[in-house]
CSV table of C-alpha atoms in Angstrom, one decimal:
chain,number,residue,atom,x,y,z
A,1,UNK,CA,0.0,0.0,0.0
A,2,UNK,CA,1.7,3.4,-1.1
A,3,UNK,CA,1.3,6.4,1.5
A,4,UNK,CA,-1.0,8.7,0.5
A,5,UNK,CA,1.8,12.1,-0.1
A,6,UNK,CA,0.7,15.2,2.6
A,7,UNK,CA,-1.0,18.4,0.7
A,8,UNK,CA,-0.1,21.8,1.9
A,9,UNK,CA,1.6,25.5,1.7
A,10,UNK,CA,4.9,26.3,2.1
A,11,UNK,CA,5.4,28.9,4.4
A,12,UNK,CA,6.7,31.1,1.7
A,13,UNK,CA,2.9,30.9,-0.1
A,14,UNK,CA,1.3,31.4,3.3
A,15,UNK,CA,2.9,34.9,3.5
A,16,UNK,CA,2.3,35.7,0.1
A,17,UNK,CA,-1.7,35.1,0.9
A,18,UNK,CA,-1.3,36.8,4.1
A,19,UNK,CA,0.5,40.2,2.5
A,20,UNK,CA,-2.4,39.8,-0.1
A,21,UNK,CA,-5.0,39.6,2.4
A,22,UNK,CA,-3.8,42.3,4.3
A,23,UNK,CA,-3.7,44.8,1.0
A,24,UNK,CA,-7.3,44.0,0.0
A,25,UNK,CA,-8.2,44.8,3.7
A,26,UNK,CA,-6.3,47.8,3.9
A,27,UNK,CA,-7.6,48.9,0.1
A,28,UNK,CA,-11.5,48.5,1.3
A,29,UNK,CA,-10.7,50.1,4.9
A,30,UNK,CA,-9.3,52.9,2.8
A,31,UNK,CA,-12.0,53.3,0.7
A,32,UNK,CA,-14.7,53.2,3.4
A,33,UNK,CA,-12.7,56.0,5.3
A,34,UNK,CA,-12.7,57.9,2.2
A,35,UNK,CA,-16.0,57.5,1.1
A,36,UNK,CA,-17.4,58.1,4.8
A,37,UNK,CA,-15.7,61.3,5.1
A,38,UNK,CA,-16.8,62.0,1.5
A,39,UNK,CA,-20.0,61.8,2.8
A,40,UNK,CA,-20.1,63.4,5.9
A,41,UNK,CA,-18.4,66.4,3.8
A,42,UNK,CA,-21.3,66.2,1.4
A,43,UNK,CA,-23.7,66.3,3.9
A,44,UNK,CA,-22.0,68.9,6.2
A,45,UNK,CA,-22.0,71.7,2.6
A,46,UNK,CA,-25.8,70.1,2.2
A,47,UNK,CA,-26.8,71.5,5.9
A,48,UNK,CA,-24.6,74.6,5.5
A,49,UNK,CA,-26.9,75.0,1.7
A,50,UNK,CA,-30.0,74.0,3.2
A,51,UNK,CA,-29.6,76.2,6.5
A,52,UNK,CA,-28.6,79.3,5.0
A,53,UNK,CA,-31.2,79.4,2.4
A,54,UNK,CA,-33.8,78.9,4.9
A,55,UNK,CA,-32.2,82.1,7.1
A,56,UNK,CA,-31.7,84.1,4.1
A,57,UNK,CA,-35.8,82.9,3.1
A,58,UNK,CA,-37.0,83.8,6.9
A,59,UNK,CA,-35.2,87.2,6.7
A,60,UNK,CA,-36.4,88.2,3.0
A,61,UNK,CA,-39.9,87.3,3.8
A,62,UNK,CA,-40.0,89.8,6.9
A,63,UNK,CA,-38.3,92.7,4.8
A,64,UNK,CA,-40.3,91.9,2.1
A,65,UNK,CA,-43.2,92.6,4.1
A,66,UNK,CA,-41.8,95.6,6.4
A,67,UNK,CA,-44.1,98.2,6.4
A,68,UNK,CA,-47.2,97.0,5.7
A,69,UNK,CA,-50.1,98.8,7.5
A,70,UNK,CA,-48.6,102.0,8.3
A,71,UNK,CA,-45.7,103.1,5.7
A,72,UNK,CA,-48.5,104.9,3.8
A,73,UNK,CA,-48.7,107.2,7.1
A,74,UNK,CA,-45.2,109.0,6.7
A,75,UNK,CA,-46.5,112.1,6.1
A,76,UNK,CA,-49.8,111.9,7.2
A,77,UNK,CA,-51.4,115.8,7.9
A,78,UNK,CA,-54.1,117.7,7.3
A,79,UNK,CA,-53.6,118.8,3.8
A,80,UNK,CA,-51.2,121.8,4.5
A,81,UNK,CA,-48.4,120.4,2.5
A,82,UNK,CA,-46.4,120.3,5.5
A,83,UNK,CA,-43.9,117.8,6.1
A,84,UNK,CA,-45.2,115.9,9.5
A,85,UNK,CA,-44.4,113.5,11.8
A,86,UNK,CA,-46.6,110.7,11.6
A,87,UNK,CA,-46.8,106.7,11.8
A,88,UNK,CA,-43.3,106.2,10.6
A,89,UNK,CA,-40.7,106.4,13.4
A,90,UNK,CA,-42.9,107.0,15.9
A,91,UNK,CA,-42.3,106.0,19.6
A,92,UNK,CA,-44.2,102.7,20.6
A,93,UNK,CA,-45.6,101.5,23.2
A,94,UNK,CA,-47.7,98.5,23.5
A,95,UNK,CA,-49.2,96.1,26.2
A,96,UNK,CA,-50.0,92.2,26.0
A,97,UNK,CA,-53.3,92.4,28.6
A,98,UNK,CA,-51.8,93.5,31.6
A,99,UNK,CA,-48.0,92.8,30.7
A,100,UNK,CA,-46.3,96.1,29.2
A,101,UNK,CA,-43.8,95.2,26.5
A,102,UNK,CA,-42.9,98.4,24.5
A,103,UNK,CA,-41.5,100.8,25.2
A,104,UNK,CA,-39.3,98.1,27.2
A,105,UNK,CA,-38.0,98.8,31.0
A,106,UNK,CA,-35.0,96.4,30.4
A,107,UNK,CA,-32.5,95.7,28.2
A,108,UNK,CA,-32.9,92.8,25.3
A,109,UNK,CA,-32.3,89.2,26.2
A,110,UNK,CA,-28.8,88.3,24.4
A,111,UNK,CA,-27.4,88.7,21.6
A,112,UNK,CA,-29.8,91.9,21.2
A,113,UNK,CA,-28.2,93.4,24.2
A,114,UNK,CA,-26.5,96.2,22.6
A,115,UNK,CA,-28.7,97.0,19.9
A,116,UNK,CA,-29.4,100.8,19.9
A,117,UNK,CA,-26.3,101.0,23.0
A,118,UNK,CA,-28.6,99.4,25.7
A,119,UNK,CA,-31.5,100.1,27.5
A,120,UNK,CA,-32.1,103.6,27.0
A,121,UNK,CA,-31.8,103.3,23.6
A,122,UNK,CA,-34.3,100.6,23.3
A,123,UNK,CA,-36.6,102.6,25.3
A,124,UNK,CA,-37.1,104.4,22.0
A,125,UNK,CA,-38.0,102.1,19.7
A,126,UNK,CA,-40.2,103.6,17.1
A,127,UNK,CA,-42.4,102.3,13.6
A,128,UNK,CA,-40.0,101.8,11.5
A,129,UNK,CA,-39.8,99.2,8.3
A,130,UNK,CA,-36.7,97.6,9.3
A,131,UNK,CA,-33.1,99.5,11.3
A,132,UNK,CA,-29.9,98.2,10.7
A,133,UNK,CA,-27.7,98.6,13.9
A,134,UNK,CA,-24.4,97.8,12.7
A,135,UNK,CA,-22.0,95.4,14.8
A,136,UNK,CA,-24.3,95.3,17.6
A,137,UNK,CA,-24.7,91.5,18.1
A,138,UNK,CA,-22.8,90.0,20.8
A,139,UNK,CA,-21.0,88.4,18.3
A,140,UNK,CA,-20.1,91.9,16.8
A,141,UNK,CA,-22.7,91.1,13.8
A,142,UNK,CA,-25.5,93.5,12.3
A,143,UNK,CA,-29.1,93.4,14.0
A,144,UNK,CA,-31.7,93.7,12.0
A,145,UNK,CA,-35.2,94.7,13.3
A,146,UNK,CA,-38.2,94.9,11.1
A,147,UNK,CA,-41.7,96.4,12.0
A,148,UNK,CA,-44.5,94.9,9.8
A,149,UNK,CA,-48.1,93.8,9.9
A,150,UNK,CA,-50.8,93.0,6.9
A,151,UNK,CA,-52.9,95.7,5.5
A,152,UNK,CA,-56.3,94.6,5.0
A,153,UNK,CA,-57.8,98.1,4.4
A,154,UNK,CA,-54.2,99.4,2.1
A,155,UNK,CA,-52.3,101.0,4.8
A,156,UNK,CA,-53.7,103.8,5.1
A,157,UNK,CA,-54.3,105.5,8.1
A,158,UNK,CA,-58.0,107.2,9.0
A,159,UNK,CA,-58.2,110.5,10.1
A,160,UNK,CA,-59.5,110.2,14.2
A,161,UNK,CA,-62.4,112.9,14.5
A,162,UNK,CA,-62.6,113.1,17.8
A,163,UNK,CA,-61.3,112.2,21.4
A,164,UNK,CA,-63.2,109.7,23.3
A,165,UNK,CA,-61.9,108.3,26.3
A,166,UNK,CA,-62.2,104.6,27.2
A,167,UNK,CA,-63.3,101.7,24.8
A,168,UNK,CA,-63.8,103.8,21.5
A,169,UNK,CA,-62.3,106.1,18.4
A,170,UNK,CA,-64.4,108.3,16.5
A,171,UNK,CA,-63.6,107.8,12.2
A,172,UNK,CA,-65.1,109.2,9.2
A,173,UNK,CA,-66.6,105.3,8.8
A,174,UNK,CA,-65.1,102.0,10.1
A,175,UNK,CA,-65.5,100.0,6.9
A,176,UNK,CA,-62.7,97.5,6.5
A,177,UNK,CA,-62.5,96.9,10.1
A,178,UNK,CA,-62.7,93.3,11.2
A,179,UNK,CA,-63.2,92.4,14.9
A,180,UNK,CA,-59.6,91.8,16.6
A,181,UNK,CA,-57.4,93.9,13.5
A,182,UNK,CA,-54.5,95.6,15.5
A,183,UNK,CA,-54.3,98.9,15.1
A,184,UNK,CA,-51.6,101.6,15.3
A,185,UNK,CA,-52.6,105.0,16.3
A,186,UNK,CA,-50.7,107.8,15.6
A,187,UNK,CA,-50.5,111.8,16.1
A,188,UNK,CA,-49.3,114.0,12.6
A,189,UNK,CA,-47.2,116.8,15.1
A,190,UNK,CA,-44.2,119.1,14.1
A,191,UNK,CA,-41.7,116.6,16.6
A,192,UNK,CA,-41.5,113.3,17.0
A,193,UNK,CA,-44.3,112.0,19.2
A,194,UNK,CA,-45.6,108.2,20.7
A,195,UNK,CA,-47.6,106.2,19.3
A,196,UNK,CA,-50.1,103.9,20.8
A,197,UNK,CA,-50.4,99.3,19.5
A,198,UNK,CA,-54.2,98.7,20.3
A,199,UNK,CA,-56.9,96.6,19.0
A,200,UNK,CA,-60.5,96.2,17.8
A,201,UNK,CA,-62.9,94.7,20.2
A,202,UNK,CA,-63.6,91.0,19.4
A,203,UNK,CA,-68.1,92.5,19.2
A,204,UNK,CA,-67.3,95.0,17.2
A,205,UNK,CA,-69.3,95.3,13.9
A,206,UNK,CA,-69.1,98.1,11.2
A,207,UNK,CA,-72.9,97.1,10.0
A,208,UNK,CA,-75.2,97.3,13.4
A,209,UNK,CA,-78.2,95.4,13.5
A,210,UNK,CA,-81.3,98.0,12.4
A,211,UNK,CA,-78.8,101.4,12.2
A,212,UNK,CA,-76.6,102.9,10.0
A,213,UNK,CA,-72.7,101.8,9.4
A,214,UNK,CA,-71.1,103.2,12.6
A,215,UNK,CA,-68.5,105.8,12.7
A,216,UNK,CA,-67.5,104.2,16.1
A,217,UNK,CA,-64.6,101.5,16.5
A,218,UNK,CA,-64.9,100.1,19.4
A,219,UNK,CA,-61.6,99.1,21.3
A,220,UNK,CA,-60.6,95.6,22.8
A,221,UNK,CA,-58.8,92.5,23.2
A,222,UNK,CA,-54.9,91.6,24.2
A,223,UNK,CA,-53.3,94.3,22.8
A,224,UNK,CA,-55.9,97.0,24.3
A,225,UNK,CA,-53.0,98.6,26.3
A,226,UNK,CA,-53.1,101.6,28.3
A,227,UNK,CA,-56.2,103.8,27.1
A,228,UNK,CA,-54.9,106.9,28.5
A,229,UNK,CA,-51.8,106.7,26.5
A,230,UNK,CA,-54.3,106.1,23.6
A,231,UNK,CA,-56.0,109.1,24.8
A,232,UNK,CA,-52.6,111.4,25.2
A,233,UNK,CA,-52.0,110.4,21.5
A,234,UNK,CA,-55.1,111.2,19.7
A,235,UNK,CA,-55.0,114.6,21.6
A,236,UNK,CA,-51.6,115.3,20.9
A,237,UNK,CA,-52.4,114.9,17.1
A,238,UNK,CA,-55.4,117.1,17.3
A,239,UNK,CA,-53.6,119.4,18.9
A,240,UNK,CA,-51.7,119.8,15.9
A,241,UNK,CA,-52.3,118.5,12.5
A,242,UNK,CA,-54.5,116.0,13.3
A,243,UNK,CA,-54.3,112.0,14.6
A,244,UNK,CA,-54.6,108.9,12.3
A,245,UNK,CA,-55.4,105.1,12.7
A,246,UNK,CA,-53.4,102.4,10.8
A,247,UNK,CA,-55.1,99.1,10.3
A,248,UNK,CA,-52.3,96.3,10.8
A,249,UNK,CA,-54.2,93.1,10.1
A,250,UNK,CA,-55.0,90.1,11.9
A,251,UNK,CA,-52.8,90.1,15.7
A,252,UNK,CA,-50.8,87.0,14.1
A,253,UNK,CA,-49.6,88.7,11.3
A,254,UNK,CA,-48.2,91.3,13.4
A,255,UNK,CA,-44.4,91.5,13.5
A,256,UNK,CA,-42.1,93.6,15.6
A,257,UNK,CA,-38.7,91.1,15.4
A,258,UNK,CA,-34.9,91.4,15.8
A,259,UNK,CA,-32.8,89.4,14.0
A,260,UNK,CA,-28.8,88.9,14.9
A,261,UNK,CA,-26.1,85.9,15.1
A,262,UNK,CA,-25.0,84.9,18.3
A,263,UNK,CA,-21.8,83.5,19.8
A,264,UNK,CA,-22.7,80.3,19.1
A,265,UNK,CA,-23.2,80.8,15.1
A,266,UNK,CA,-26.7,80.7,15.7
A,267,UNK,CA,-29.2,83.3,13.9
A,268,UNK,CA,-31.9,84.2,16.0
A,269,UNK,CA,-35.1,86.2,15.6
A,270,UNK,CA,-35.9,88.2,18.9
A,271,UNK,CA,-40.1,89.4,19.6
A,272,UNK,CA,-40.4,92.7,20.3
A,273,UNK,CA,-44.0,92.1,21.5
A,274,UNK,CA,-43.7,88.6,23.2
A,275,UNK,CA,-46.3,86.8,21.7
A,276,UNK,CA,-45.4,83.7,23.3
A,277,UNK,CA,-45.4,85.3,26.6
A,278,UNK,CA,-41.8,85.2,27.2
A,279,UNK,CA,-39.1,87.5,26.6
A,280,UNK,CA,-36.7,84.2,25.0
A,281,UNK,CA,-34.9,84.7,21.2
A,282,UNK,CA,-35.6,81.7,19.0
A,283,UNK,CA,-33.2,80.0,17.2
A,284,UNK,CA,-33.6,80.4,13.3
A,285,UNK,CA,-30.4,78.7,12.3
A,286,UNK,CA,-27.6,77.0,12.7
A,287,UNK,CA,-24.0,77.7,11.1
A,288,UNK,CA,-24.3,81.6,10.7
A,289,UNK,CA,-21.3,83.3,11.5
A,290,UNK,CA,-22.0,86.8,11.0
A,291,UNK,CA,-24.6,89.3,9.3
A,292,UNK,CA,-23.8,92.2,7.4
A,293,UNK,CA,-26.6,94.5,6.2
A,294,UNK,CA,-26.6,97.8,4.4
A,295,UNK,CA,-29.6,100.0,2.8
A,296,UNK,CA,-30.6,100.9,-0.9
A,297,UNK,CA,-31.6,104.3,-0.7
A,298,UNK,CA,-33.6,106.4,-3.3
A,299,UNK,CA,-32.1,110.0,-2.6
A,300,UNK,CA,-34.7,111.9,-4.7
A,301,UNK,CA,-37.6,110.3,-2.4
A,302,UNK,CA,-38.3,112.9,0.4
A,303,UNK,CA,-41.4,113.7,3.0
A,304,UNK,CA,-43.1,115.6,0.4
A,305,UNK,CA,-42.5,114.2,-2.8
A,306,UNK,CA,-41.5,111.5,-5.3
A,307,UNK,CA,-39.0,112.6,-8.0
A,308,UNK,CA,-37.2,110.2,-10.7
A,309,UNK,CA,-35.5,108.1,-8.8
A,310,UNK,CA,-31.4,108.1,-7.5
A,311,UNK,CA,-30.4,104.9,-6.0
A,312,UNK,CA,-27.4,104.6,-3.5
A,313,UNK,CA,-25.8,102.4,-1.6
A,314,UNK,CA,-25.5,103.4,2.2
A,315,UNK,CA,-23.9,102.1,5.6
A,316,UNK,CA,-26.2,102.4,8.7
A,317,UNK,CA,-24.0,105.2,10.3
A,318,UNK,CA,-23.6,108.9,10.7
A,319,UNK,CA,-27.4,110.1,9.0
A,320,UNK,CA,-28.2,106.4,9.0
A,321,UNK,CA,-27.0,105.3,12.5
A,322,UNK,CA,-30.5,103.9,13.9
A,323,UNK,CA,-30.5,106.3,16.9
A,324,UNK,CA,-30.5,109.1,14.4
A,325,UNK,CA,-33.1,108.1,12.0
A,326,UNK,CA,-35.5,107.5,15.1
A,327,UNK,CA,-34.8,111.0,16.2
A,328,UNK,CA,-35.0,112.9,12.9
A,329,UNK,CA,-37.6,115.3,12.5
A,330,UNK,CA,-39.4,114.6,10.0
A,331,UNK,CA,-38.2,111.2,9.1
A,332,UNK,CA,-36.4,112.3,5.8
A,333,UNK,CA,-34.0,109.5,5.7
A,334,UNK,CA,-36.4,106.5,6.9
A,335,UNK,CA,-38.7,107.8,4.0
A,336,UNK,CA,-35.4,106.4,1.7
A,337,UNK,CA,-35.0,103.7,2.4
A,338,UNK,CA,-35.8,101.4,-0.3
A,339,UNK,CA,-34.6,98.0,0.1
A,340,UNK,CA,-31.6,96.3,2.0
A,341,UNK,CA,-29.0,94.0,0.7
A,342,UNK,CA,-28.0,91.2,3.9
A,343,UNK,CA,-24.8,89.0,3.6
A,344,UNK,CA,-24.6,86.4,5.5
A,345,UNK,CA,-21.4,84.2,6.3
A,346,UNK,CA,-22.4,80.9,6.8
A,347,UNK,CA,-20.3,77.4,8.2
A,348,UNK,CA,-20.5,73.7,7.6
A,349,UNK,CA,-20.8,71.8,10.8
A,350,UNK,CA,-18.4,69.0,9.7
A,351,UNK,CA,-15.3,68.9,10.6
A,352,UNK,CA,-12.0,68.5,7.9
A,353,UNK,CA,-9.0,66.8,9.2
A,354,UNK,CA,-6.9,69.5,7.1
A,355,UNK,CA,-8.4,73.6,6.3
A,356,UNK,CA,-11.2,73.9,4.5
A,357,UNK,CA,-12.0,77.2,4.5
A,358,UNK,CA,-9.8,80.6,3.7
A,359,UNK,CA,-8.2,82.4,6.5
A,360,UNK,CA,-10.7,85.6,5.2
A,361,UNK,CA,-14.0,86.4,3.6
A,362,UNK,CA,-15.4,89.6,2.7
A,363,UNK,CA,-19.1,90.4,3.3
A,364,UNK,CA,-20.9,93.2,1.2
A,365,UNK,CA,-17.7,93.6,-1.0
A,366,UNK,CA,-17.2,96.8,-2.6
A,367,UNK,CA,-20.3,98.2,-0.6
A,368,UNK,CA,-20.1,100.9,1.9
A,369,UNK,CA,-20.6,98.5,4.6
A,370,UNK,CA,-18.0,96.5,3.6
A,371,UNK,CA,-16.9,94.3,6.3
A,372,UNK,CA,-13.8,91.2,6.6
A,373,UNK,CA,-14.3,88.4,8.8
A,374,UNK,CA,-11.1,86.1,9.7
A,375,UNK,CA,-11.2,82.9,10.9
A,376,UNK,CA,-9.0,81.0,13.2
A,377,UNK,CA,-6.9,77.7,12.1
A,378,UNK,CA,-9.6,75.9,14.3
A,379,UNK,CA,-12.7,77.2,12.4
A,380,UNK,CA,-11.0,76.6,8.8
A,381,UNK,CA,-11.3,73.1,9.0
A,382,UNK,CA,-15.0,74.1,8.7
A,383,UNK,CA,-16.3,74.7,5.1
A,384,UNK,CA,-17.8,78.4,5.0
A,385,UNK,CA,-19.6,80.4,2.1
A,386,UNK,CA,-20.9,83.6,1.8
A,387,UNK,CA,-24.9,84.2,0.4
A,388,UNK,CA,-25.7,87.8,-0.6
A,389,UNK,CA,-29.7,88.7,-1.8
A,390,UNK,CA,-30.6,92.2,-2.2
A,391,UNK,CA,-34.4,92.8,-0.5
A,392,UNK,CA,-36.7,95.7,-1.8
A,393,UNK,CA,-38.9,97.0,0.8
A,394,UNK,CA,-42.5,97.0,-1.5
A,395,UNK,CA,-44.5,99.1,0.9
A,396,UNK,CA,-41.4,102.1,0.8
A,397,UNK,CA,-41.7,101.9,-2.8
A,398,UNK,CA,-45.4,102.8,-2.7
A,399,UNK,CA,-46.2,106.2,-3.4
């Protein structure tokens, strides 16, 4: 019987098939990393897309819509010719029922804190379709802060005939008037004077049962506020040149918002009147490292008339510093204002194992507000962009 010869490898072919082995594992390990941090590249620039479209969406809706309700009451008066101080830029003050939230007694919740320098200067927050308050974020970006409601009636304001303490105003006719429309009510004086956030009372009714339409709106509801400041403000305008009621739509449609980055690349939108009862910024977005915003300015537009139009480019300082357009009298410059073009820097949220991202990027380049950010080694292994949209402000461009 012949023994059956052994089968095997040599130890030379075992380490051949073992350095083999190894080299396919180490191609596919390779290509795994690579593809994984392919995609979480991909998907980092797919957020950063995604998220600053949706800020820059959320921004241009409110400036598109700043204005509404009482931009057409710039120069409100009665028929002199004079230029006035009216709706726009005047002082606000407003109550939520009992709860008194303009103008404020504190300063903003962060990173609002230093818009307008502080407290004081937010005391004197007026109507105005949007302010730009330049490097006054905490993280040293631009604030915005746009005033805007929905016109049912055309924004226009109604000429007040008469002062009547308590629960009503006295118009020419009411029509147009819907139970719970916010109002804005508003005195046409040679200085800049308050105006007073109330509403329509939730029975009110332009058509009463067996009489004839009514002349009187009757007052009521959450933002009711304090009736003798409505009371000081309709005499103050008769007084002068006379007093004048802006319809702003439907209470949810009412906006009075901030908006400004924080330290934490977060873009938040702050409310003025604290609809949802607290005084807390929401967070818009993620991955927003700054704000830059300048205004579009039509120089031949003024208080009294329009004029072919010369467009400009301007920086919110010196005539266009927001402390100094809410304290011009009349409000030649806010009348301008014509649109606003916002930059926005925004930032991946993956992380590169080598830099990603320049060491600089310019923001409104070639503008007057032109403004460089530069990043640290740390944040340039972070992909960043910058998206630019230029906003026109419809209800300025109204005559």
């Amino acid at each position: 019987m012949h023994r059956l010869r052994e089968a095997g490898l040599t130890l030379v072919e075992l380490l051949v098939a073992l350095a083999i082995g190894l080299l396919v594992v180490l191609v596919v390990t390779t290509m795994i990393v690579v593809g994984r941090q392919h995609e979480r590249v991909t998907t980092g620039f797919n957020d950063m897309t995604q998220g600053g479209a949706y800020a820059a969406t959320v921004i241009d809706r409110a400036l598109r819509n700043a204005g509404s309700g009482f931009m057409q009451g710039w120069n409100a008066s009665d028929g002199t010719g004079a230029d006035t101080n009216g709706a726009l830029g005047c002082k606000l003050n407003a109550k939520r029922g009992a709860t008194a939230v303009l103008p404020r007694a504190s300063v903003l919740p962060a990173p609002f804190a230093g818009f307008l320098g502080g407290a004081s200067g937010q005391a004197k927050l007026g109507a105005t379709p949007v302010l730009i308050g330049q490097g006054q974020s905490a993280g040293g970006s631009d604030i915005l802060m746009v005033v805007a409601g929905s016109a049912g009636i055309g924004g226009v304001g109604r000429e007040v005939r008469a002062n009547l303490s308590g629960s009503q105003i006295e118009l020419d006719n009411t029509l147009g008037f819907q139970p719970g429309d916010v109002l804005l009510v508003s005195a046409s004086t040679g200085t800049p004077s308050d105006c007073a956030i109330t509403q329509v009372a939730s029975n009110f009714s332009a058509f009463p049962a067996n009489a004839t339409p009514s002349k009187l709106l009757d007052i009521g509801g959450n933002y009711v506020g304090d009736t003798s400041k409505l009371g000081t403000v309709i005499s103050a305008g008769l007084a002068e040149r006379g007093s004048f009621v802006s319809g702003m739509g439907k209470a949810s449609d009412l906006r009075l918002d901030l908006f400004g980055v924080g330290t934490d690349h977060v873009l938040y939108r702050g409310d003025l009147l604290q609809t949802s009862g607290a005084d807390t910024p929401e967070a818009v977005a993620e991955g927003v490292v700054a704000l830059r915003a300048v205004y579009r300015v039509d120089n031949n537009i003024s208080t009294s008339n329009f004029a072919t139009t010369s467009l400009s480019w301007q920086a919110p300082t010196g005539t266009y510093a927001p402390a100094t357009l809410l304290a011009e009298s009349p409000p030649e410059h806010l009348r301008r204002i014509v649109g606003v073009r916002v930059s926005l820097l925004l930032r991946s949220g993956a992380r590169q194992p080598q830099f990603a991202a320049d060491a600089e990027y310019t923001l409104l380049k070639s503008l007057p507000g032109e403004s460089t950010v530069t990043l640290s080694d740390a944040d340039r292994h972070y992909a960043h962009r910058v998206v630019e949209t230029t906003i026109p402000l419809r209800n300025a461009l109204m005559p």
